[in-house]
PDB file of C-alpha atoms in Angstrom:
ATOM      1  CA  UNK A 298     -96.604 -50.358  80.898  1.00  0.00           C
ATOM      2  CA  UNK A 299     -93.154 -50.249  82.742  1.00  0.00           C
ATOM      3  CA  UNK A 300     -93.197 -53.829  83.413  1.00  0.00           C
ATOM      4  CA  UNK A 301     -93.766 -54.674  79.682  1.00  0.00           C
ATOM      5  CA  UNK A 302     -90.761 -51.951  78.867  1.00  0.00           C
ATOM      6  CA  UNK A 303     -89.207 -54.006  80.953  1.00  0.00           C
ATOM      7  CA  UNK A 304     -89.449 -57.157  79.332  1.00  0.00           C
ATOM      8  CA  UNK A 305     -88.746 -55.788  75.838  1.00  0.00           C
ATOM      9  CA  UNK A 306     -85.578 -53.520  76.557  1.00  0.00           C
ATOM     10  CA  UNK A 307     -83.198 -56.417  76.309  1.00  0.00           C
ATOM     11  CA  UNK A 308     -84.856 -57.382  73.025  1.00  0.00           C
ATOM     12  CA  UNK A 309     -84.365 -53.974  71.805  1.00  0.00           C
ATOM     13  CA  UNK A 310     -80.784 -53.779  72.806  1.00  0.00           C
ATOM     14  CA  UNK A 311     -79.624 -57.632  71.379  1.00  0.00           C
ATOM     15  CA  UNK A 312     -81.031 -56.237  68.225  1.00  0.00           C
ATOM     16  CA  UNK A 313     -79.510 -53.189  68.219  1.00  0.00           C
ATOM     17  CA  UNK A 314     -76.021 -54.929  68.995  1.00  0.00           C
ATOM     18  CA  UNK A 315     -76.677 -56.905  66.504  1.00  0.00           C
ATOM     19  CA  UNK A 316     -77.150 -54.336  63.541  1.00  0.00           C
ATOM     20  CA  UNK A 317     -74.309 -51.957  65.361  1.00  0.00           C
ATOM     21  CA  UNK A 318     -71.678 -53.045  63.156  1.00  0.00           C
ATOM     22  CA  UNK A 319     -73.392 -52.806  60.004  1.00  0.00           C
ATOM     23  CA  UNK A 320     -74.852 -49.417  60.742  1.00  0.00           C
ATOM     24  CA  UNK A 321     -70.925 -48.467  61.416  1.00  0.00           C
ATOM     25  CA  UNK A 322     -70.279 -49.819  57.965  1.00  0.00           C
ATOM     26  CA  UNK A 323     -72.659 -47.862  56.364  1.00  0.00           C
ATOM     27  CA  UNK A 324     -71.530 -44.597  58.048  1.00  0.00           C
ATOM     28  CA  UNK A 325     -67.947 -44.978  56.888  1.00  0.00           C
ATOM     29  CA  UNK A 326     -68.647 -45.998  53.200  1.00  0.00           C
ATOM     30  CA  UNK A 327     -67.982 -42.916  52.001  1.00  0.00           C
ATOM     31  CA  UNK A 328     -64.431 -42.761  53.743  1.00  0.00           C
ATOM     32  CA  UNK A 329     -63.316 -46.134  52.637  1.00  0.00           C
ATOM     33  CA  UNK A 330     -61.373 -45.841  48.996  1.00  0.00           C
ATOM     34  CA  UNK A 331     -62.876 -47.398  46.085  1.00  0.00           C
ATOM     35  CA  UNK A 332     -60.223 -48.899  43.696  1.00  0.00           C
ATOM     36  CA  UNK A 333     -61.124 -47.026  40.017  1.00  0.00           C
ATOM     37  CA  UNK A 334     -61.876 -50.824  38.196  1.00  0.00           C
ATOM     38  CA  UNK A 335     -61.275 -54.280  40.109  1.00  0.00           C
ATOM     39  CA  UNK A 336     -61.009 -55.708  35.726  1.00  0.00           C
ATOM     40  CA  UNK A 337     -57.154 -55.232  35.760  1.00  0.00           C
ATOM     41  CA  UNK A 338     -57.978 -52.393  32.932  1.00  0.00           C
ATOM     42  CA  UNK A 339     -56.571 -49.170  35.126  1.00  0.00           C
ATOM     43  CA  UNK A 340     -54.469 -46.613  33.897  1.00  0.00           C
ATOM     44  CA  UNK A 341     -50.882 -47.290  33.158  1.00  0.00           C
ATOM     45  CA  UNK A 342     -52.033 -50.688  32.882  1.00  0.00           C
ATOM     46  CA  UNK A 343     -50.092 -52.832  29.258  1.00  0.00           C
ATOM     47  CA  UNK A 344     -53.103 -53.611  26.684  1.00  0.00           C
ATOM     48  CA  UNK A 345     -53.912 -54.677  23.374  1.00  0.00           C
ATOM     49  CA  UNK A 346     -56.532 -53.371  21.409  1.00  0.00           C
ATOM     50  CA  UNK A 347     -58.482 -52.774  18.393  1.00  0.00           C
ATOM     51  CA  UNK A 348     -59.441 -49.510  16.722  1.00  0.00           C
ATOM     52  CA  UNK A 349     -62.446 -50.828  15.451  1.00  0.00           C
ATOM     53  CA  UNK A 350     -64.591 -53.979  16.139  1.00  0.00           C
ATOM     54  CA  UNK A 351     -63.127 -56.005  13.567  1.00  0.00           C
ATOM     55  CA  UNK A 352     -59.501 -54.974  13.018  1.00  0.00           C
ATOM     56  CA  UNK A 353     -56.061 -56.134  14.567  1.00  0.00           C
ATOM     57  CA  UNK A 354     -54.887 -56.221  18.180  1.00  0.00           C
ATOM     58  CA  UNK A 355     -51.975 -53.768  18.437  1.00  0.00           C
ATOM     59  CA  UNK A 356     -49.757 -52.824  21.982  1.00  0.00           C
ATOM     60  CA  UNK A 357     -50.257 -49.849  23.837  1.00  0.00           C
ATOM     61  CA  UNK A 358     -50.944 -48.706  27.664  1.00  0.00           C
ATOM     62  CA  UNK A 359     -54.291 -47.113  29.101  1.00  0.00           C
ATOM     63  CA  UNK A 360     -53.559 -43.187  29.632  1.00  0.00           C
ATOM     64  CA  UNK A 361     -57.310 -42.676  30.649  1.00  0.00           C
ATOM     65  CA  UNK A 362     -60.431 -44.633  31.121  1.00  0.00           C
ATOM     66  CA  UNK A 363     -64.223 -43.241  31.894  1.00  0.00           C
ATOM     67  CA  UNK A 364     -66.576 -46.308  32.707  1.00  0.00           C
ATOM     68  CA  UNK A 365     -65.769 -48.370  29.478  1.00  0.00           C
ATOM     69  CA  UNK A 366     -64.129 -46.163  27.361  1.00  0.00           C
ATOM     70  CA  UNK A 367     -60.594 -46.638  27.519  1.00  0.00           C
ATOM     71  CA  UNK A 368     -57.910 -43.931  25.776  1.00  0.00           C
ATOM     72  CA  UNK A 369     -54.964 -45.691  24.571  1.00  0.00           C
ATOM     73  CA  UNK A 370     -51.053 -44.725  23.812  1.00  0.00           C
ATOM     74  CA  UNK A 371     -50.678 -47.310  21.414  1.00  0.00           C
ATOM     75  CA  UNK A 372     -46.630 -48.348  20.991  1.00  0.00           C
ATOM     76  CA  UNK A 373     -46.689 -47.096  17.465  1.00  0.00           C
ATOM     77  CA  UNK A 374     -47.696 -43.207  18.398  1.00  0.00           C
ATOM     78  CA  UNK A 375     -51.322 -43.508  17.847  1.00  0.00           C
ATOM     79  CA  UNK A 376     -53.623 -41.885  20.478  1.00  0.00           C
ATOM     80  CA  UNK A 377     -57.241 -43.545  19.944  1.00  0.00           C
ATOM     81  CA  UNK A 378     -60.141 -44.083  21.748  1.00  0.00           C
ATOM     82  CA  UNK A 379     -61.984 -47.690  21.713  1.00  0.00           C
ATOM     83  CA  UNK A 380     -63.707 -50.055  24.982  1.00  0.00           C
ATOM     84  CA  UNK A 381     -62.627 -52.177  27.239  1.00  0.00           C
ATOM     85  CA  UNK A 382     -64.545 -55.198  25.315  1.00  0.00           C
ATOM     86  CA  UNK A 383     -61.939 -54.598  22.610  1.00  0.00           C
ATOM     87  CA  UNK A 384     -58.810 -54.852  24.823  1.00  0.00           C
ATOM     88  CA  UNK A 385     -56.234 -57.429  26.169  1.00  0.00           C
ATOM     89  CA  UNK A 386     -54.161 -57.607  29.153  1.00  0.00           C
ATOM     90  CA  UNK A 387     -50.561 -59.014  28.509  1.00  0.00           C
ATOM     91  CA  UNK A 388     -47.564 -58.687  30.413  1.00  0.00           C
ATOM     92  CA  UNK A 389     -44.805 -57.322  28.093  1.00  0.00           C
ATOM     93  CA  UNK A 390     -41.802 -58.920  29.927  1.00  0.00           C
ATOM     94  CA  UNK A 391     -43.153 -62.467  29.306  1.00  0.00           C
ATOM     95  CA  UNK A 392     -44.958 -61.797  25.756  1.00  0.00           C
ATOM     96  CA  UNK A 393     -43.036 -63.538  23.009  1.00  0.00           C
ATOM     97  CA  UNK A 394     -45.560 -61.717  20.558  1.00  0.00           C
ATOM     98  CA  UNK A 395     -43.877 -62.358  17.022  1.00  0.00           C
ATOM     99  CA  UNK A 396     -44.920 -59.715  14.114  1.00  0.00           C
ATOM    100  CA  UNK A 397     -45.583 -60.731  10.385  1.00  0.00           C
ATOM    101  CA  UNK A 398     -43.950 -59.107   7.965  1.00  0.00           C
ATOM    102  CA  UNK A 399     -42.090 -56.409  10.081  1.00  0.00           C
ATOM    103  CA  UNK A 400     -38.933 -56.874   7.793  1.00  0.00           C
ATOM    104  CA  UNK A 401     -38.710 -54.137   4.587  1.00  0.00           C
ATOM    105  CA  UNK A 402     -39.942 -56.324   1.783  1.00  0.00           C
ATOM    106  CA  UNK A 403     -38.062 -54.290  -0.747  1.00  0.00           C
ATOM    107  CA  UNK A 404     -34.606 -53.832   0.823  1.00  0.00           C
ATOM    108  CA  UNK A 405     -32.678 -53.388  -2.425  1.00  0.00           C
ATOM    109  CA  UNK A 406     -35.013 -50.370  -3.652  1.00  0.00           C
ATOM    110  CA  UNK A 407     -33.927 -46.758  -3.299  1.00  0.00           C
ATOM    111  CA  UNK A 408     -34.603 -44.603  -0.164  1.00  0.00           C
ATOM    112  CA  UNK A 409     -34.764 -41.612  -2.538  1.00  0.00           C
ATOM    113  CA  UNK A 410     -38.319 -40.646  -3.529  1.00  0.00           C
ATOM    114  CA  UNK A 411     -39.985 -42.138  -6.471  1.00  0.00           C
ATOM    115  CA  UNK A 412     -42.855 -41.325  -8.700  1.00  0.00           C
ATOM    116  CA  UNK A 413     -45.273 -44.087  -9.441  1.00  0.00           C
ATOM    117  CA  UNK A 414     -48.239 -44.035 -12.185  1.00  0.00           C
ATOM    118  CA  UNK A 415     -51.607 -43.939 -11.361  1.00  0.00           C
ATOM    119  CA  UNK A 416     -53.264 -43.892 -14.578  1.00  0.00           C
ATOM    120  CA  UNK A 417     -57.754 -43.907 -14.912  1.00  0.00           C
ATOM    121  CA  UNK A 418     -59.562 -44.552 -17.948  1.00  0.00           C
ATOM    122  CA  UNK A 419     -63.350 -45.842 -18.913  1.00  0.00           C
ATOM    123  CA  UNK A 420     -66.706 -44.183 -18.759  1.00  0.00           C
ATOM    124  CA  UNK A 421     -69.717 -42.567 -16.781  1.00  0.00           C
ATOM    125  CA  UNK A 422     -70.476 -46.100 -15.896  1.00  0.00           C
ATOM    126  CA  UNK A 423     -67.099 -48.135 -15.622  1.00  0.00           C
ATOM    127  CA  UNK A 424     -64.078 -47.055 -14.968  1.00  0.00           C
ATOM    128  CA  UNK A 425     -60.266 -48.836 -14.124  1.00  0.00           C
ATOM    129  CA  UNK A 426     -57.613 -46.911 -12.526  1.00  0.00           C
ATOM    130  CA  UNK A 427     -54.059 -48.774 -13.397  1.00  0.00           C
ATOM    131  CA  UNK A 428     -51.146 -48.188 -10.375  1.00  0.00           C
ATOM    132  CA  UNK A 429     -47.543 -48.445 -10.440  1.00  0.00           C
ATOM    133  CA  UNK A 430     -45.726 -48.571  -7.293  1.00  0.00           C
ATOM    134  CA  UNK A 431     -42.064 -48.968  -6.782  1.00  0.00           C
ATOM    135  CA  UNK A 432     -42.595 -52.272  -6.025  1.00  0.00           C
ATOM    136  CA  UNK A 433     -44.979 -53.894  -7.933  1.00  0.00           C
ATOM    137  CA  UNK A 434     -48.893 -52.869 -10.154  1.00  0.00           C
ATOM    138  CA  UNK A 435     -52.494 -53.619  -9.358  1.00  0.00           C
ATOM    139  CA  UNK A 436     -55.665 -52.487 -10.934  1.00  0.00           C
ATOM    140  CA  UNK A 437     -58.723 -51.521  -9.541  1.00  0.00           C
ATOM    141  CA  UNK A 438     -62.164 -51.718 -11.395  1.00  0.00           C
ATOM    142  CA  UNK A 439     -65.227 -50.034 -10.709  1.00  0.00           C
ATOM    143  CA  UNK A 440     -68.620 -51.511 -12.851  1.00  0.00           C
ATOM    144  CA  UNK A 441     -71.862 -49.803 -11.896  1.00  0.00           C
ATOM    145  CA  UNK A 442     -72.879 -46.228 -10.998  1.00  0.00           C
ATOM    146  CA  UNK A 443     -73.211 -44.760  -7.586  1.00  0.00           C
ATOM    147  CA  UNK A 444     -74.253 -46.791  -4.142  1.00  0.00           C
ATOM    148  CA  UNK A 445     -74.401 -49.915  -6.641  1.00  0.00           C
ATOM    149  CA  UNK A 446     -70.816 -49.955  -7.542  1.00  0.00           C
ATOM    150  CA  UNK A 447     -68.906 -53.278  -7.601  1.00  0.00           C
ATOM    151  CA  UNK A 448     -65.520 -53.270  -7.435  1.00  0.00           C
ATOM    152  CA  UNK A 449     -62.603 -55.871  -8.625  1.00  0.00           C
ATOM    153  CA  UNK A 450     -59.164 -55.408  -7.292  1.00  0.00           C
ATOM    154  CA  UNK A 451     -56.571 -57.088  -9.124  1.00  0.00           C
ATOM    155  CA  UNK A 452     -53.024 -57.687  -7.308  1.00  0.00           C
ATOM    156  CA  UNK A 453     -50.062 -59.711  -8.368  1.00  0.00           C
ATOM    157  CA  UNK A 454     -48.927 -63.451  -5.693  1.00  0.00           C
ATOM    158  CA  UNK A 455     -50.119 -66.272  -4.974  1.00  0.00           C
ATOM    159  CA  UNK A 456     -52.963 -66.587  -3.186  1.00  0.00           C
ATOM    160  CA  UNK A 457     -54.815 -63.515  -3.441  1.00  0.00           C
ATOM    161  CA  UNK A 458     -58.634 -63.625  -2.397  1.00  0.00           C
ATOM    162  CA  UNK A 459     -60.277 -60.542  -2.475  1.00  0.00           C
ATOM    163  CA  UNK A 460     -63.144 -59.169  -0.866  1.00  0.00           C
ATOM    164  CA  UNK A 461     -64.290 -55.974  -0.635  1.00  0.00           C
ATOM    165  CA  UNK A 462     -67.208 -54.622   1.737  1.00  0.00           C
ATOM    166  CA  UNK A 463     -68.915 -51.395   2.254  1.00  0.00           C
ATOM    167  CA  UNK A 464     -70.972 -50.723   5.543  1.00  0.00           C
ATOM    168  CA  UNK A 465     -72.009 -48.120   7.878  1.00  0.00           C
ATOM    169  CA  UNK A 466     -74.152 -45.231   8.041  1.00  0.00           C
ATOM    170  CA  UNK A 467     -72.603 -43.632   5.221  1.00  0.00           C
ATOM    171  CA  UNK A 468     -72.085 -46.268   1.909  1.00  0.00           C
ATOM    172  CA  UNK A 469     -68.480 -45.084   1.539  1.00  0.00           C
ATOM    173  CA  UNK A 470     -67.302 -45.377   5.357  1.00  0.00           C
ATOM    174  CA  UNK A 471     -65.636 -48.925   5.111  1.00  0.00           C
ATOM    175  CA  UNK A 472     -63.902 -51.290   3.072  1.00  0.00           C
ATOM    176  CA  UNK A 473     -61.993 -54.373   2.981  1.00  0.00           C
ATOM    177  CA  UNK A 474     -60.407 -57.149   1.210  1.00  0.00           C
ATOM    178  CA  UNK A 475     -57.708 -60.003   1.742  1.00  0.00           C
ATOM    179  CA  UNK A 476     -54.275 -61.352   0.452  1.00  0.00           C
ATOM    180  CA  UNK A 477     -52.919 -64.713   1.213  1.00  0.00           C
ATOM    181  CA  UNK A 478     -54.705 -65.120   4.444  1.00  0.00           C
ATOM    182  CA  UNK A 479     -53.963 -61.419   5.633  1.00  0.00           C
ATOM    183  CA  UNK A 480     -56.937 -59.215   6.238  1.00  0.00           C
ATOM    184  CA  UNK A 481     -56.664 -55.589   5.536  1.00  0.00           C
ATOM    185  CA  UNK A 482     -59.398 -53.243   6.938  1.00  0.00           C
ATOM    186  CA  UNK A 483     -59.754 -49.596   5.339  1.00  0.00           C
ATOM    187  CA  UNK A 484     -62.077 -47.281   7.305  1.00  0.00           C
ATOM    188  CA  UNK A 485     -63.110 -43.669   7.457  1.00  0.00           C
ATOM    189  CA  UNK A 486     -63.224 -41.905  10.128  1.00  0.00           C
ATOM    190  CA  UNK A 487     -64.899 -38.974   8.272  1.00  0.00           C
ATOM    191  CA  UNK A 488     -64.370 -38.383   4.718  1.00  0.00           C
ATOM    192  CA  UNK A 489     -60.975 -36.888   4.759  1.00  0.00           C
ATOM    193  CA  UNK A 490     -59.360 -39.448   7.168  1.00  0.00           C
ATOM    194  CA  UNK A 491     -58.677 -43.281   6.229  1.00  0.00           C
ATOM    195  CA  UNK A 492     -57.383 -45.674   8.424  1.00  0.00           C
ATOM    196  CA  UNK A 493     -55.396 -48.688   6.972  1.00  0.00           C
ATOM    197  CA  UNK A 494     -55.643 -51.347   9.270  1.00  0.00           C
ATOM    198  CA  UNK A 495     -53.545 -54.928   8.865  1.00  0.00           C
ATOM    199  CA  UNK A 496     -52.214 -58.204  10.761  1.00  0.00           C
ATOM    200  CA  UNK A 497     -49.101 -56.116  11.750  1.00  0.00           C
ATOM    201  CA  UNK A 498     -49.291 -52.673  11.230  1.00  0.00           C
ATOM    202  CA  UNK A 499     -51.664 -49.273  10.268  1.00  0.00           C
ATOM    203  CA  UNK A 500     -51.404 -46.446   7.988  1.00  0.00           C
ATOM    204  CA  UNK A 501     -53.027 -42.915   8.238  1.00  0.00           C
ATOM    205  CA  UNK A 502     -54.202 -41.097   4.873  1.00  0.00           C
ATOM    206  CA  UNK A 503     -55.364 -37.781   5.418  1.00  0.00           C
ATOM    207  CA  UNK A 504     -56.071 -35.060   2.807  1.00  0.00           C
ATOM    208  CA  UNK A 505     -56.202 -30.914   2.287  1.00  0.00           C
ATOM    209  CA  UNK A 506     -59.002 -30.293  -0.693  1.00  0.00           C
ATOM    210  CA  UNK A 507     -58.691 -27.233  -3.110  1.00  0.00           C
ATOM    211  CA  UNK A 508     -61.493 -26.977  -5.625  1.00  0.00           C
ATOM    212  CA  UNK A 509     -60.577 -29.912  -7.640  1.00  0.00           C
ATOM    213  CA  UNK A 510     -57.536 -30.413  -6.538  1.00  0.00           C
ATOM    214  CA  UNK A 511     -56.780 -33.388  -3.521  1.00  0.00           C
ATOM    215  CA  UNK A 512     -53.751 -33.996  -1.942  1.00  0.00           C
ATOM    216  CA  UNK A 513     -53.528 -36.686   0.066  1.00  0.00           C
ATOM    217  CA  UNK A 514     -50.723 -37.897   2.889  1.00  0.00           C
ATOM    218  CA  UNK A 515     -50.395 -41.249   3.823  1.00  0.00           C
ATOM    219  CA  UNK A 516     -48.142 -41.686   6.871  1.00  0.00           C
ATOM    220  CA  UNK A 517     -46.591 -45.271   8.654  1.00  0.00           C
ATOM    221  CA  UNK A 518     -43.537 -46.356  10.499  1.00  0.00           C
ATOM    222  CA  UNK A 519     -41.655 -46.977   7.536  1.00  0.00           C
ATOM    223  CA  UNK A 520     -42.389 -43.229   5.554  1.00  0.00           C
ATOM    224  CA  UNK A 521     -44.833 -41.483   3.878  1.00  0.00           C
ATOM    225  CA  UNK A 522     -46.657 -40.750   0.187  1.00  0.00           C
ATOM    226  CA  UNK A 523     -47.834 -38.028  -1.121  1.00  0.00           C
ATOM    227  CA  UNK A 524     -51.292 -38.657  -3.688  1.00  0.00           C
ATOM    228  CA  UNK A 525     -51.933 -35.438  -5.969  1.00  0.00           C
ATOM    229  CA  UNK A 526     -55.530 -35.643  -7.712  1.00  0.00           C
ATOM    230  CA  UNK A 527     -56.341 -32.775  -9.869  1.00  0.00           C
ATOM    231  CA  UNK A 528     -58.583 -32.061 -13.030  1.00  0.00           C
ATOM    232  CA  UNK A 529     -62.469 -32.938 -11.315  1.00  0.00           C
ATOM    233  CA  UNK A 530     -64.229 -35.906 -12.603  1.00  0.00           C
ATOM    234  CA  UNK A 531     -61.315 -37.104 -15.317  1.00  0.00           C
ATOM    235  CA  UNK A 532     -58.522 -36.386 -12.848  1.00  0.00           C
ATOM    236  CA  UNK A 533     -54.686 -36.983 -13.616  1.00  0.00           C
ATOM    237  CA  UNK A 534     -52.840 -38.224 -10.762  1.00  0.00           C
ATOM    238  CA  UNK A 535     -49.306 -37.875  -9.124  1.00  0.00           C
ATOM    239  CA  UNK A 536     -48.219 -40.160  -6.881  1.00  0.00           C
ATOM    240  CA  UNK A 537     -45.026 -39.740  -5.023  1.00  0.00           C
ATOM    241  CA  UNK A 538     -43.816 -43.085  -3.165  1.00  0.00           C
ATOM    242  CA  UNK A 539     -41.152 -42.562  -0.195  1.00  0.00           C
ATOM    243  CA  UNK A 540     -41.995 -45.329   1.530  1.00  0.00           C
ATOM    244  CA  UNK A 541     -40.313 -48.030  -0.718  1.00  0.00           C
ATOM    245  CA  UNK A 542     -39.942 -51.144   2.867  1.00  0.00           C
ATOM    246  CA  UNK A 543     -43.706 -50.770   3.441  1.00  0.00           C
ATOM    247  CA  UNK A 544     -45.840 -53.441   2.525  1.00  0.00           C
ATOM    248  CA  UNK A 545     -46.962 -53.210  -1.101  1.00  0.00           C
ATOM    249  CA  UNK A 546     -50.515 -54.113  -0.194  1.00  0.00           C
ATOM    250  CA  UNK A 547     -50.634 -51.779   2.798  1.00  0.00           C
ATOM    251  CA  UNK A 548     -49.702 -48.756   0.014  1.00  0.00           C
ATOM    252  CA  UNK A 549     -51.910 -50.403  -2.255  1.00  0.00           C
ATOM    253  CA  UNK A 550     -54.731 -50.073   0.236  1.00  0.00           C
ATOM    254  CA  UNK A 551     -54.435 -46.508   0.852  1.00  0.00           C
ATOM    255  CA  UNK A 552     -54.596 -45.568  -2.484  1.00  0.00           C
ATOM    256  CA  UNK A 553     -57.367 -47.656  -2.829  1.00  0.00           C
ATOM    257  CA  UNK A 554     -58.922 -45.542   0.002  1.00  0.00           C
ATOM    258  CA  UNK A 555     -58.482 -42.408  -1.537  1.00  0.00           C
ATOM    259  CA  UNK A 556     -60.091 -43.131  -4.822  1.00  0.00           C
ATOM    260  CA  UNK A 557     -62.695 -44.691  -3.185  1.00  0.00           C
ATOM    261  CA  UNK A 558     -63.046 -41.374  -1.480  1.00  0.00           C
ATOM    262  CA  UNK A 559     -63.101 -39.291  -4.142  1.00  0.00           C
ATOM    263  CA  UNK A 560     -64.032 -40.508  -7.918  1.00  0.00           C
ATOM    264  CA  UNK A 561     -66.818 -42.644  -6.436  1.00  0.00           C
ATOM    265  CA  UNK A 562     -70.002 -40.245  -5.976  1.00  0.00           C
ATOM    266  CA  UNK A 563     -70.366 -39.423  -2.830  1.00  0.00           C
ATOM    267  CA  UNK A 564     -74.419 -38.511  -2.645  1.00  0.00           C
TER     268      UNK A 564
END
């Protein structure tokens, strides 16, 4: 027995120097720091990214991130939560990003506020609602009753191709349509918050109900408008416009939103 101990002990001990260094390794794993993500997306880190799946990129910087989720300061003053899969890396000192349509389109209109018409007329099972805005009219149509609503939106310029789109677990939830190539994506975040998504900028509507009476807010960079709807199912509308360099389409999109929201039926 000795002499075969013997033979085997400097087996046992080449093997053993062998598998030394990994058993050190493993003992001081859980000393050695583990960088938070080795995908570049770390906090503090200059992104772009989407609200939603299929909206615009827009620049911000990662303030918090938990496995894929990422929370974003977004350049604009949005706070938002999306995932990494929506997000871009850029380096803001070389980025010669260029945005559409960031000049006022309507620089010879007043700053002072101005009410616009919004005027609604038809039946149980049709019904238009006819919008003025400081700078320029549309028309929306609804033809149907209920989930089986179709819609036609009617805008002024060239090149208008519309499409509108309702998905999600709830009928009402999203919406969108296009204008001379640009896409604009209204969603709801629940039934009293809108988001107005484009190629170069977003716009909040939010609202404060009171029996039949809804007043909406619709807030951007370049103002805000208040939307008064009061009277039930044949409402009468106010709508006060102090946001006269937005983007026409942008405002008409948010009033879009907020009829959608509340004169379609909602069941």
């Amino acid at each position: 027995m000795l002499t075969r101990l013997k033979t085997a002990l400097p087996f046992v001990l080449r093997d053993y120097a062998r598998i030394l260094p990994l058993l050190t390794l493993l003992c001081l794993l859980p000393l050695i720091p583990i960088a938070a993500q080795s995908d570049g997306f770390e906090v503090g880190a200059s992104v772009r990214c989407k609200w939603q799946r299929i909206g615009n990129y827009y620049p911000g910087t990662i303030a918090r991130r938990e496995g894929d989720t990422v929370y974003i300061d977004y350049d604009d003053g949005d706070k938002e939560t999306t995932e990494v899969r929506y997000c871009q890396l850029y380096d803001r000192d070389q980025s010669n990003r260029v945005n559409v349509n960031t000049n006022d389109t309507n620089q010879n209109a007043s700053e002072e506020s101005r009410i616009v018409k919004l005027e609604s007329r038809g039946s149980n099972d049709w019904r238009q609602w006819s919008i003025q805005l400081s700078n320029g009219t549309g028309r929306l149509t609804a033809d149907g009753h209920g989930q089986h609503m179709s819609w036609e939106i009617e805008l002024p310029g060239q090149d208008v191709d519309v499409l509108t789109c309702i998905q999600g677990s709830q009928w009402w939830t999203k919406w969108q349509y296009r204008y001379g190539g640009n896409q604009l994506i209204a969603e709801a975040s629940s039934r009293t918050e809108w988001k107005i998504d484009s190629v170069y900028n977003r716009l909040k509507v939010t609202t404060r109900w009171s029996n039949d009476t809804d007043q909406w807010v619709v807030e951007g960079r370049k103002g805000s408008m208040n939307i008064n709807r009061a009277g039930g199912s044949w409402a009468t509308w106010t709508i006060e416009d102090n946001m006269p360099g937005e983007d026409f389409h942008m405002k008409m999109a948010a009033i879009f939103a907020v009829i959608v929201a509340t004169d379609m039926p909602h069941s």
